[in-house]
Structure formats: C-alpha cells, structure tokens
PDB file of C-alpha atoms in Angstrom:
ATOM      1  CA  MET A   1     100.234  74.262 126.966  1.00 96.00           C
ATOM      2  CA  LYS A   2     101.738  77.053 129.015  1.00 97.00           C
ATOM      3  CA  ILE A   3     103.515  80.185 127.762  1.00 98.00           C
ATOM      4  CA  HIS A   4     106.060  82.346 129.585  1.00 98.00           C
ATOM      5  CA  PRO A   5     107.654  85.652 128.535  1.00 98.00           C
ATOM      6  CA  ILE A   6     111.437  85.316 128.880  1.00 98.00           C
ATOM      7  CA  GLU A   7     113.384  88.535 129.408  1.00 98.00           C
ATOM      8  CA  THR A   8     116.972  88.146 128.181  1.00 98.00           C
ATOM      9  CA  GLY A   9     118.235  91.721 128.516  1.00 97.00           C
ATOM     10  CA  ASN A  10     117.849  95.303 127.387  1.00 98.00           C
ATOM     11  CA  PHE A  11     119.845  97.383 124.951  1.00 98.00           C
ATOM     12  CA  LYS A  12     119.690 100.701 123.111  1.00 98.00           C
ATOM     13  CA  LEU A  13     119.571 101.552 119.430  1.00 97.00           C
ATOM     14  CA  ASP A  14     119.568 104.784 117.473  1.00 98.00           C
ATOM     15  CA  GLY A  15     116.010 106.085 117.311  1.00 98.00           C
ATOM     16  CA  GLY A  16     116.444 107.429 113.805  1.00 97.00           C
ATOM     17  CA  ALA A  17     117.537 104.013 112.530  1.00 97.00           C
ATOM     18  CA  MET A  18     114.587 102.397 114.280  1.00 98.00           C
ATOM     19  CA  PHE A  19     112.050 104.719 112.629  1.00 98.00           C
ATOM     20  CA  GLY A  20     113.536 105.328 109.208  1.00 97.00           C
ATOM     21  CA  VAL A  21     112.045 108.381 107.476  1.00 96.00           C
ATOM     22  CA  VAL A  22     109.685 109.296 110.350  1.00 97.00           C
ATOM     23  CA  PRO A  23     110.843 112.550 112.032  1.00 97.00           C
ATOM     24  CA  LYS A  24     112.075 112.393 115.606  1.00 97.00           C
ATOM     25  CA  VAL A  25     109.515 114.970 116.747  1.00 97.00           C
ATOM     26  CA  ILE A  26     106.867 112.339 115.967  1.00 97.00           C
ATOM     27  CA  TRP A  27     108.455 109.030 117.012  1.00 97.00           C
ATOM     28  CA  GLN A  28     109.790 110.325 120.323  1.00 96.00           C
ATOM     29  CA  ARG A  29     106.204 110.623 121.583  1.00 95.00           C
ATOM     30  CA  THR A  30     106.060 106.844 121.946  1.00 96.00           C
ATOM     31  CA  ASN A  31     109.779 106.016 122.115  1.00 97.00           C
ATOM     32  CA  PRO A  32     111.622 108.785 123.977  1.00 97.00           C
ATOM     33  CA  ALA A  33     115.329 109.098 123.184  1.00 97.00           C
ATOM     34  CA  ASP A  34     118.226 109.930 125.498  1.00 97.00           C
ATOM     35  CA  ALA A  35     120.802 112.669 124.873  1.00 96.00           C
ATOM     36  CA  ASN A  36     122.550 110.436 122.331  1.00 96.00           C
ATOM     37  CA  ASN A  37     119.345 109.779 120.375  1.00 97.00           C
ATOM     38  CA  LEU A  38     119.188 106.196 121.680  1.00 98.00           C
ATOM     39  CA  ILE A  39     115.923 104.476 122.561  1.00 98.00           C
ATOM     40  CA  GLU A  40     115.440 101.620 125.022  1.00 98.00           C
ATOM     41  CA  MET A  41     114.791  98.167 123.595  1.00 98.00           C
ATOM     42  CA  SER A  42     114.072  94.775 125.089  1.00 98.00           C
ATOM     43  CA  MET A  43     115.021  91.299 123.902  1.00 98.00           C
ATOM     44  CA  ARG A  44     111.891  89.541 125.128  1.00 98.00           C
ATOM     45  CA  CYS A  45     111.718  85.903 124.117  1.00 98.00           C
ATOM     46  CA  MET A  46     108.989  83.336 124.681  1.00 98.00           C
ATOM     47  CA  LEU A  47     108.981  79.865 126.233  1.00 98.00           C
ATOM     48  CA  ILE A  48     106.254  77.390 125.297  1.00 98.00           C
ATOM     49  CA  GLU A  49     105.583  74.279 127.381  1.00 98.00           C
ATOM     50  CA  ASP A  50     103.741  71.910 125.069  1.00 96.00           C
ATOM     51  CA  GLY A  51     103.602  68.291 126.165  1.00 95.00           C
ATOM     52  CA  GLU A  52     107.112  66.845 126.037  1.00 95.00           C
ATOM     53  CA  ARG A  53     108.441  69.877 124.166  1.00 98.00           C
ATOM     54  CA  LEU A  54     109.910  73.021 125.667  1.00 98.00           C
ATOM     55  CA  ILE A  55     110.168  75.540 122.840  1.00 98.00           C
ATOM     56  CA  LEU A  56     112.170  78.756 123.122  1.00 98.00           C
ATOM     57  CA  ILE A  57     111.408  81.450 120.549  1.00 98.00           C
ATOM     58  CA  ASP A  58     114.533  83.558 119.893  1.00 98.00           C
ATOM     59  CA  THR A  59     117.438  83.794 122.323  1.00 98.00           C
ATOM     60  CA  GLY A  60     118.592  87.406 122.677  1.00 98.00           C
ATOM     61  CA  LEU A  61     122.203  88.554 122.212  1.00 97.00           C
ATOM     62  CA  GLY A  62     123.995  85.971 124.317  1.00 96.00           C
ATOM     63  CA  ASN A  63     127.247  86.800 126.081  1.00 94.00           C
ATOM     64  CA  LYS A  64     130.097  85.627 123.845  1.00 95.00           C
ATOM     65  CA  GLN A  65     130.826  88.839 121.928  1.00 95.00           C
ATOM     66  CA  SER A  66     133.589  91.258 122.906  1.00 94.00           C
ATOM     67  CA  ASP A  67     133.177  94.205 125.241  1.00 94.00           C
ATOM     68  CA  LYS A  68     133.745  96.449 122.231  1.00 95.00           C
ATOM     69  CA  PHE A  69     130.841  94.827 120.398  1.00 95.00           C
ATOM     70  CA  PHE A  70     128.493  95.096 123.361  1.00 95.00           C
ATOM     71  CA  GLY A  71     129.597  98.693 123.859  1.00 94.00           C
ATOM     72  CA  TYR A  72     127.854  99.639 120.626  1.00 94.00           C
ATOM     73  CA  TYR A  73     124.522  98.476 122.048  1.00 96.00           C
ATOM     74  CA  HIS A  74     124.601  99.961 125.561  1.00 96.00           C
ATOM     75  CA  LEU A  75     123.316  96.930 127.449  1.00 96.00           C
ATOM     76  CA  PHE A  76     121.534  97.710 130.698  1.00 96.00           C
ATOM     77  CA  GLY A  77     119.429  96.026 133.374  1.00 95.00           C
ATOM     78  CA  ASP A  78     119.691  92.712 135.228  1.00 95.00           C
ATOM     79  CA  PHE A  79     117.764  90.364 132.943  1.00 97.00           C
ATOM     80  CA  THR A  80     119.492  87.310 131.500  1.00 97.00           C
ATOM     81  CA  LEU A  81     118.160  84.226 129.761  1.00 98.00           C
ATOM     82  CA  ASP A  82     119.417  81.907 132.496  1.00 97.00           C
ATOM     83  CA  LYS A  83     117.900  84.005 135.300  1.00 98.00           C
ATOM     84  CA  SER A  84     114.547  84.141 133.529  1.00 98.00           C
ATOM     85  CA  LEU A  85     114.499  80.381 132.918  1.00 98.00           C
ATOM     86  CA  LYS A  86     115.497  79.659 136.509  1.00 98.00           C
ATOM     87  CA  LYS A  87     112.717  81.896 137.815  1.00 97.00           C
ATOM     88  CA  ILE A  88     110.123  79.570 136.275  1.00 97.00           C
ATOM     89  CA  GLY A  89     111.955  76.358 137.192  1.00 97.00           C
ATOM     90  CA  PHE A  90     113.873  75.557 133.998  1.00 98.00           C
ATOM     91  CA  HIS A  91     117.448  75.312 132.761  1.00 98.00           C
ATOM     92  CA  ARG A  92     118.709  75.782 129.217  1.00 97.00           C
ATOM     93  CA  ASP A  93     119.446  72.034 129.057  1.00 98.00           C
ATOM     94  CA  ASP A  94     115.687  71.433 129.364  1.00 98.00           C
ATOM     95  CA  ILE A  95     114.981  73.205 126.076  1.00 98.00           C
ATOM     96  CA  THR A  96     113.992  70.785 123.297  1.00 98.00           C
ATOM     97  CA  ASP A  97     113.532  73.295 120.455  1.00 98.00           C
ATOM     98  CA  VAL A  98     114.902  76.763 119.695  1.00 98.00           C
ATOM     99  CA  PHE A  99     112.786  78.503 117.058  1.00 98.00           C
ATOM    100  CA  LEU A 100     114.564  81.467 115.473  1.00 98.00           C
ATOM    101  CA  THR A 101     112.399  84.109 113.836  1.00 98.00           C
ATOM    102  CA  HIS A 102     115.496  85.163 111.879  1.00 98.00           C
ATOM    103  CA  LEU A 103     119.253  85.087 112.305  1.00 98.00           C
ATOM    104  CA  HIS A 104     120.149  88.696 113.148  1.00 98.00           C
ATOM    105  CA  PHE A 105     122.458  88.725 116.146  1.00 98.00           C
ATOM    106  CA  ASP A 106     119.946  90.161 118.650  1.00 98.00           C
ATOM    107  CA  HIS A 107     117.585  87.265 117.912  1.00 98.00           C
ATOM    108  CA  CYS A 108     119.968  84.299 117.706  1.00 98.00           C
ATOM    109  CA  GLY A 109     123.185  85.320 119.501  1.00 98.00           C
ATOM    110  CA  GLY A 110     122.240  83.399 122.624  1.00 98.00           C
ATOM    111  CA  ALA A 111     121.927  80.140 120.674  1.00 98.00           C
ATOM    112  CA  ILE A 112     125.710  79.677 120.528  1.00 98.00           C
ATOM    113  CA  GLN A 113     128.309  80.085 123.274  1.00 97.00           C
ATOM    114  CA  TRP A 114     132.011  79.658 123.904  1.00 96.00           C
ATOM    115  CA  ASN A 115     133.120  76.282 125.222  1.00 94.00           C
ATOM    116  CA  LYS A 116     134.617  76.169 128.702  1.00 92.00           C
ATOM    117  CA  ASP A 117     138.145  76.959 127.488  1.00 92.00           C
ATOM    118  CA  LYS A 118     137.056  79.571 124.920  1.00 91.00           C
ATOM    119  CA  THR A 119     138.703  77.579 122.133  1.00 93.00           C
ATOM    120  CA  PHE A 120     135.608  76.988 119.976  1.00 95.00           C
ATOM    121  CA  TYR A 121     131.901  77.750 119.781  1.00 97.00           C
ATOM    122  CA  GLU A 122     129.206  75.280 120.778  1.00 97.00           C
ATOM    123  CA  PRO A 123     125.409  75.225 121.047  1.00 98.00           C
ATOM    124  CA  ALA A 124     124.152  76.900 124.215  1.00 98.00           C
ATOM    125  CA  PHE A 125     121.233  74.425 124.224  1.00 98.00           C
ATOM    126  CA  LYS A 126     122.845  71.018 123.986  1.00 97.00           C
ATOM    127  CA  ASN A 127     119.590  69.064 123.850  1.00 98.00           C
ATOM    128  CA  ALA A 128     117.684  71.313 121.461  1.00 98.00           C
ATOM    129  CA  THR A 129     116.915  71.355 117.767  1.00 98.00           C
ATOM    130  CA  PHE A 130     117.496  74.751 116.133  1.00 98.00           C
ATOM    131  CA  TRP A 131     114.761  75.760 113.680  1.00 98.00           C
ATOM    132  CA  THR A 132     115.079  78.194 110.776  1.00 98.00           C
ATOM    133  CA  ASN A 133     114.055  77.847 107.116  1.00 98.00           C
ATOM    134  CA  GLN A 134     116.174  77.040 104.088  1.00 98.00           C
ATOM    135  CA  ASN A 135     115.517  80.345 102.289  1.00 98.00           C
ATOM    136  CA  HIS A 136     116.573  82.409 105.278  1.00 98.00           C
ATOM    137  CA  TRP A 137     119.558  80.175 106.023  1.00 98.00           C
ATOM    138  CA  LYS A 138     120.910  80.784 102.519  1.00 98.00           C
ATOM    139  CA  TRP A 139     120.215  84.521 102.889  1.00 98.00           C
ATOM    140  CA  ALA A 140     122.092  84.634 106.208  1.00 98.00           C
ATOM    141  CA  THR A 141     125.069  82.492 105.187  1.00 98.00           C
ATOM    142  CA  GLU A 142     125.541  84.358 101.902  1.00 97.00           C
ATOM    143  CA  PRO A 143     124.738  87.835 103.245  1.00 96.00           C
ATOM    144  CA  ASN A 144     124.293  91.020 101.279  1.00 95.00           C
ATOM    145  CA  ALA A 145     126.520  93.975 102.182  1.00 95.00           C
ATOM    146  CA  ARG A 146     123.668  95.764 103.978  1.00 93.00           C
ATOM    147  CA  GLU A 147     122.969  92.930 106.423  1.00 96.00           C
ATOM    148  CA  LYS A 148     126.406  91.366 106.720  1.00 95.00           C
ATOM    149  CA  ALA A 149     127.099  93.020 110.083  1.00 95.00           C
ATOM    150  CA  SER A 150     123.896  91.509 111.496  1.00 97.00           C
ATOM    151  CA  PHE A 151     124.586  87.937 110.365  1.00 98.00           C
ATOM    152  CA  LEU A 152     127.574  86.895 112.479  1.00 97.00           C
ATOM    153  CA  LYS A 153     129.219  83.642 111.406  1.00 97.00           C
ATOM    154  CA  GLU A 154     129.886  82.592 114.993  1.00 97.00           C
ATOM    155  CA  ASN A 155     126.145  82.765 115.722  1.00 97.00           C
ATOM    156  CA  ILE A 156     125.094  80.781 112.684  1.00 97.00           C
ATOM    157  CA  HIS A 157     127.523  78.147 111.407  1.00 97.00           C
ATOM    158  CA  PRO A 158     127.888  76.199 114.698  1.00 97.00           C
ATOM    159  CA  MET A 159     124.177  75.343 114.531  1.00 97.00           C
ATOM    160  CA  GLU A 160     124.794  73.427 111.336  1.00 97.00           C
ATOM    161  CA  SER A 161     128.117  71.849 112.321  1.00 97.00           C
ATOM    162  CA  SER A 162     126.579  70.586 115.579  1.00 97.00           C
ATOM    163  CA  GLY A 163     124.010  68.555 113.643  1.00 97.00           C
ATOM    164  CA  GLN A 164     121.200  70.254 115.573  1.00 98.00           C
ATOM    165  CA  LEU A 165     119.840  72.390 112.720  1.00 98.00           C
ATOM    166  CA  LYS A 166     116.506  71.701 111.025  1.00 98.00           C
ATOM    167  CA  TYR A 167     114.409  73.626 108.512  1.00 98.00           C
ATOM    168  CA  VAL A 168     110.743  74.528 108.759  1.00 98.00           C
ATOM    169  CA  GLN A 169     109.135  73.428 105.501  1.00 96.00           C
ATOM    170  CA  LEU A 170     107.747  76.390 103.551  1.00 96.00           C
ATOM    171  CA  ASN A 171     105.276  76.541 100.691  1.00 94.00           C
ATOM    172  CA  ASP A 172     103.827  79.310  98.539  1.00 93.00           C
ATOM    173  CA  ASN A 173     101.460  80.544 101.231  1.00 96.00           C
ATOM    174  CA  ARG A 174     101.947  83.606 103.434  1.00 96.00           C
ATOM    175  CA  ILE A 175     100.851  81.592 106.482  1.00 98.00           C
ATOM    176  CA  ILE A 176     102.360  78.150 107.102  1.00 97.00           C
ATOM    177  CA  LYS A 177      99.678  76.090 108.790  1.00 97.00           C
ATOM    178  CA  ASN A 178     100.482  73.632 111.584  1.00 93.00           C
ATOM    179  CA  SER A 179     104.262  73.802 111.296  1.00 95.00           C
ATOM    180  CA  ASP A 180     106.681  71.232 112.737  1.00 94.00           C
ATOM    181  CA  LEU A 181     106.486  73.157 116.014  1.00 96.00           C
ATOM    182  CA  GLY A 182     102.715  72.831 116.262  1.00 96.00           C
ATOM    183  CA  PHE A 183     101.833  76.475 115.570  1.00 98.00           C
ATOM    184  CA  ASP A 184     101.118  78.482 112.432  1.00 98.00           C
ATOM    185  CA  ILE A 185     103.770  80.859 111.039  1.00 98.00           C
ATOM    186  CA  PHE A 186     103.314  84.212 109.307  1.00 98.00           C
ATOM    187  CA  LEU A 187     106.115  84.854 106.798  1.00 98.00           C
ATOM    188  CA  ALA A 188     107.437  88.376 106.230  1.00 98.00           C
ATOM    189  CA  ASP A 189     110.163  89.382 103.775  1.00 98.00           C
ATOM    190  CA  GLY A 190     110.432  93.156 104.184  1.00 98.00           C
ATOM    191  CA  HIS A 191     112.851  93.173 107.107  1.00 98.00           C
ATOM    192  CA  THR A 192     114.860  90.186 105.918  1.00 98.00           C
ATOM    193  CA  GLU A 193     114.180  87.128 103.759  1.00 98.00           C
ATOM    194  CA  LYS A 194     111.541  84.786 105.224  1.00 98.00           C
ATOM    195  CA  GLN A 195     111.304  86.115 108.756  1.00 98.00           C
ATOM    196  CA  MET A 196     108.975  83.774 110.667  1.00 98.00           C
ATOM    197  CA  LEU A 197     106.352  85.002 113.158  1.00 98.00           C
ATOM    198  CA  PRO A 198     104.804  82.266 115.345  1.00 98.00           C
ATOM    199  CA  MET A 199     101.007  82.412 115.639  1.00 98.00           C
ATOM    200  CA  ILE A 200     100.038  80.480 118.756  1.00 98.00           C
ATOM    201  CA  LYS A 201      96.539  79.413 119.789  1.00 98.00           C
ATOM    202  CA  TYR A 202      96.450  79.796 123.560  1.00 98.00           C
ATOM    203  CA  GLN A 203      93.598  79.919 126.063  1.00 97.00           C
ATOM    204  CA  GLY A 204      91.088  80.641 123.327  1.00 97.00           C
ATOM    205  CA  LYS A 205      93.093  83.514 121.836  1.00 98.00           C
ATOM    206  CA  THR A 206      95.800  83.928 119.191  1.00 98.00           C
ATOM    207  CA  ILE A 207      99.173  85.323 120.276  1.00 98.00           C
ATOM    208  CA  VAL A 208     101.569  86.425 117.535  1.00 98.00           C
ATOM    209  CA  PHE A 209     105.272  86.785 118.311  1.00 98.00           C
ATOM    210  CA  MET A 210     106.000  89.970 116.358  1.00 98.00           C
ATOM    211  CA  ALA A 211     109.825  89.874 116.108  1.00 98.00           C
ATOM    212  CA  ASP A 212     110.853  92.714 113.759  1.00 98.00           C
ATOM    213  CA  LEU A 213     107.663  93.157 111.752  1.00 98.00           C
ATOM    214  CA  LEU A 214     106.422  95.253 114.674  1.00 98.00           C
ATOM    215  CA  PRO A 215     109.264  95.992 117.125  1.00 98.00           C
ATOM    216  CA  THR A 216     107.304  98.348 119.438  1.00 98.00           C
ATOM    217  CA  VAL A 217     103.858  99.895 119.736  1.00 98.00           C
ATOM    218  CA  GLY A 218     105.402 103.009 118.197  1.00 98.00           C
ATOM    219  CA  HIS A 219     105.780 101.133 114.914  1.00 98.00           C
ATOM    220  CA  ILE A 220     102.082 100.364 114.345  1.00 98.00           C
ATOM    221  CA  PRO A 221     101.348 103.124 111.754  1.00 98.00           C
ATOM    222  CA  LEU A 222     102.209 101.760 108.319  1.00 97.00           C
ATOM    223  CA  PRO A 223     104.948 104.277 107.339  1.00 96.00           C
ATOM    224  CA  TYR A 224     106.821 103.706 110.618  1.00 98.00           C
ATOM    225  CA  VAL A 225     109.323 101.280 109.126  1.00 98.00           C
ATOM    226  CA  MET A 226     112.815 100.636 110.450  1.00 98.00           C
ATOM    227  CA  GLY A 227     115.816 101.881 108.529  1.00 97.00           C
ATOM    228  CA  TYR A 228     117.178  98.357 109.003  1.00 97.00           C
ATOM    229  CA  ASP A 229     114.532  96.806 106.719  1.00 98.00           C
ATOM    230  CA  THR A 230     115.961  95.622 103.414  1.00 97.00           C
ATOM    231  CA  ARG A 231     112.693  96.077 101.485  1.00 97.00           C
ATOM    232  CA  PRO A 232     110.726  98.875 103.206  1.00 97.00           C
ATOM    233  CA  LEU A 233     107.958  99.050 100.611  1.00 98.00           C
ATOM    234  CA  LEU A 234     107.357  95.353 101.060  1.00 98.00           C
ATOM    235  CA  THR A 235     107.207  95.879 104.816  1.00 98.00           C
ATOM    236  CA  LEU A 236     104.414  98.398 104.212  1.00 97.00           C
ATOM    237  CA  ASP A 237     102.372  95.782 102.351  1.00 98.00           C
ATOM    238  CA  GLU A 238     103.092  93.078 104.919  1.00 98.00           C
ATOM    239  CA  LYS A 239     102.160  95.307 107.850  1.00 98.00           C
ATOM    240  CA  LYS A 240      98.893  96.290 106.163  1.00 98.00           C
ATOM    241  CA  LEU A 241      98.021  92.656 105.475  1.00 98.00           C
ATOM    242  CA  PHE A 242      98.961  91.547 108.969  1.00 98.00           C
ATOM    243  CA  LEU A 243      97.378  94.415 110.915  1.00 98.00           C
ATOM    244  CA  ASP A 244      94.088  94.106 109.039  1.00 97.00           C
ATOM    245  CA  LYS A 245      94.052  90.435 110.002  1.00 98.00           C
ATOM    246  CA  ALA A 246      95.077  91.241 113.593  1.00 98.00           C
ATOM    247  CA  VAL A 247      92.149  93.651 113.953  1.00 98.00           C
ATOM    248  CA  ALA A 248      89.634  91.298 112.342  1.00 98.00           C
ATOM    249  CA  GLU A 249      90.703  88.243 114.344  1.00 98.00           C
ATOM    250  CA  GLU A 250      91.549  90.070 117.596  1.00 98.00           C
ATOM    251  CA  TYR A 251      95.154  88.928 117.852  1.00 98.00           C
ATOM    252  CA  TYR A 252      97.312  89.650 120.882  1.00 98.00           C
ATOM    253  CA  LEU A 253     100.672  90.932 119.673  1.00 98.00           C
ATOM    254  CA  PHE A 254     103.700  89.808 121.699  1.00 98.00           C
ATOM    255  CA  LEU A 255     106.352  92.536 121.446  1.00 98.00           C
ATOM    256  CA  GLU A 256     109.938  91.329 121.431  1.00 98.00           C
ATOM    257  CA  HIS A 257     111.634  94.729 121.392  1.00 98.00           C
ATOM    258  CA  ASP A 258     109.265  97.040 123.274  1.00 98.00           C
ATOM    259  CA  ALA A 259     110.978  97.836 126.576  1.00 97.00           C
ATOM    260  CA  PHE A 260     107.730  98.979 128.200  1.00 97.00           C
ATOM    261  CA  ASN A 261     104.915  96.881 126.726  1.00 98.00           C
ATOM    262  CA  GLU A 262     104.705  93.081 126.577  1.00 98.00           C
ATOM    263  CA  LEU A 263     101.432  92.709 124.677  1.00 98.00           C
ATOM    264  CA  CYS A 264      99.118  94.916 122.683  1.00 98.00           C
ATOM    265  CA  THR A 265      95.983  94.780 120.594  1.00 98.00           C
ATOM    266  CA  VAL A 266      95.112  96.940 117.602  1.00 98.00           C
ATOM    267  CA  LYS A 267      91.890  98.525 116.322  1.00 98.00           C
ATOM    268  CA  ASN A 268      90.642 100.163 113.143  1.00 97.00           C
ATOM    269  CA  THR A 269      90.487 103.971 112.966  1.00 97.00           C
ATOM    270  CA  GLU A 270      89.990 106.462 110.162  1.00 96.00           C
ATOM    271  CA  LYS A 271      93.788 106.529 109.880  1.00 94.00           C
ATOM    272  CA  GLY A 272      94.044 102.752 109.639  1.00 95.00           C
ATOM    273  CA  ALA A 273      95.153 100.269 112.311  1.00 97.00           C
ATOM    274  CA  ARG A 274      96.232 101.907 115.535  1.00 98.00           C
ATOM    275  CA  LEU A 275      97.067 100.832 119.073  1.00 98.00           C
ATOM    276  CA  ASP A 276      94.061  99.672 121.065  1.00 98.00           C
ATOM    277  CA  LYS A 277      95.346  98.508 124.462  1.00 98.00           C
ATOM    278  CA  THR A 278      98.596  97.351 126.064  1.00 98.00           C
ATOM    279  CA  PHE A 279      98.908  94.613 128.667  1.00 96.00           C
ATOM    280  CA  LYS A 280     101.289  92.707 130.851  1.00 97.00           C
ATOM    281  CA  PHE A 281     101.235  89.067 129.772  1.00 97.00           C
ATOM    282  CA  ASN A 282      99.856  87.812 133.099  1.00 95.00           C
ATOM    283  CA  GLU A 283      97.000  90.309 132.974  1.00 95.00           C
ATOM    284  CA  ILE A 284      95.472  88.351 130.088  1.00 95.00           C
ATOM    285  CA  PHE A 285      96.916  84.839 130.374  1.00 95.00           C
ATOM    286  CA  ASN A 286      97.319  82.656 133.448  1.00 81.00           C
TER     287      ASN A 286
END
C-alpha cells in the first residue's frame, strides 16, 4: 500500500461560521482571518494505492459550478485534482474507487462533471465505483432546509443514474471494521448523518482522514464546533470519544481542510485533548 495527499484547491469560509459560538479573539490565534472575516481552507484529499485498487477519498469542489457560485468561496492557489494526480503519475481514469466521507459540495463536487458539450452531467471518474452509505444517501437526497444548499443535486444524482454507486454496509457499531474498501470507518453524526472517516493502517501506524469532524488543528478543543454542524451537542460527544481514542492509540490525523497542516497528533492535558505535533505527510510516511 502507498498513500498520497492530493491537493485539489483552496477556498475561504467565514471564520465565525467555522467556529460557531467560539469568539473570534480566541479562534483567530490558530486560524487568522482576513479583512472580510474569511479564513483559508484546503480541500486535501487522499489517494490510496492498494493492490489493484486506486482509492480516492473525497474529490474537492470540482469545476462545473458557475462563476457566481465559486465567487462565494473565494478560490485561490494553483492546486487542482488533475495536476496533483499527474504529479504522482496517475490520471482520473485510473481511479477504481471514490470514497465520499459525505456529500456536501466541497467533498463530492469533483465526482461529477459536465460532458464535453455541457448538455448533461457525467461521472468525472468513468472507471470508478462511488461509495457512500444508504443512511447518508437518503439524508442527502431528501435534505433538510439547513443543509439543502450543501447537497447539490447535480453532484449527487448522476452517481446513481450512472450505475456506479454502491453503499458501504453499516451496522450498529460506531466503528465499521474491515469495510468493502479494506479499511475501518469511524461514523460521526454531529456534522451530518453518517459521515464516514477512514481509519487506515499504514506503515505500522493508524491514519484517520478527519473530514469535517476535525476540519483544522484549531478545532481540537471540544467546544470548537462548526456552525455548520446539524447536531452540535452530538459533535461534542463524538469528538470526545474520538480524541480520547486518538490519544490512547496514537493516531495520525489527516486534515482535509487545514490550509497549513497536513497531519497532526493529539495529547492529553489538564484541559483535555490538545494539539501535540503537526507534520508534513512525507516527514512521517515514505
């Protein structure tokens, strides 16, 4: 097995929305805001080479939305999914599986693209299976008013109509052991229904793809919960459960949205779990 971080682009979001009830004077210490109160975010995905499978975890925003839509998110930088794949010798047609932590547009938008004539949408990975779970699929295709703007039909329905959609089989456990993709999955419901966090055994360590349970290192303290979370009190419980386990088992946390830090570890303090160290991926894994 070999793992690669895949940078798909950077964007900006309102810092207040990203930190909920936490005052700006506190959160800006770790996530400085610009004059418009926007903080820098990444859309860092992961590519796993595992035997005959080439698994992409999340896809970033993609490029099919309108200029008006992208204008809300202040895209910046030169990263794209295709450039990042090419840099390590791959093309999107090589991808065999696209695992989606959840179906918010910044995580799955790159899964679907316009066709050549811009007359209909088609999978951006023609040879891949798209993986979600049945609970989250129902949640996303019958969205509540709060999340409706994050679940875009054009990102979601073409996966099903293409025949390339499959569901990870869930059970009553918080951690799904040895999933169809070969790794364990931590389930979290506070941000959205049945968000899936891959837990990957790699080079004698466990890497967890944190998605939106822990967007940045600034979100490690328990009360630092996004305003976007649908069930913030549940997020508190899930973070406590996860971070206690991450400390005890020395997990490496892969940060999808932290523009400055790829990996971190956490440690116990008198205030609870806190940041231990940050790393570039290739400082720890080769």
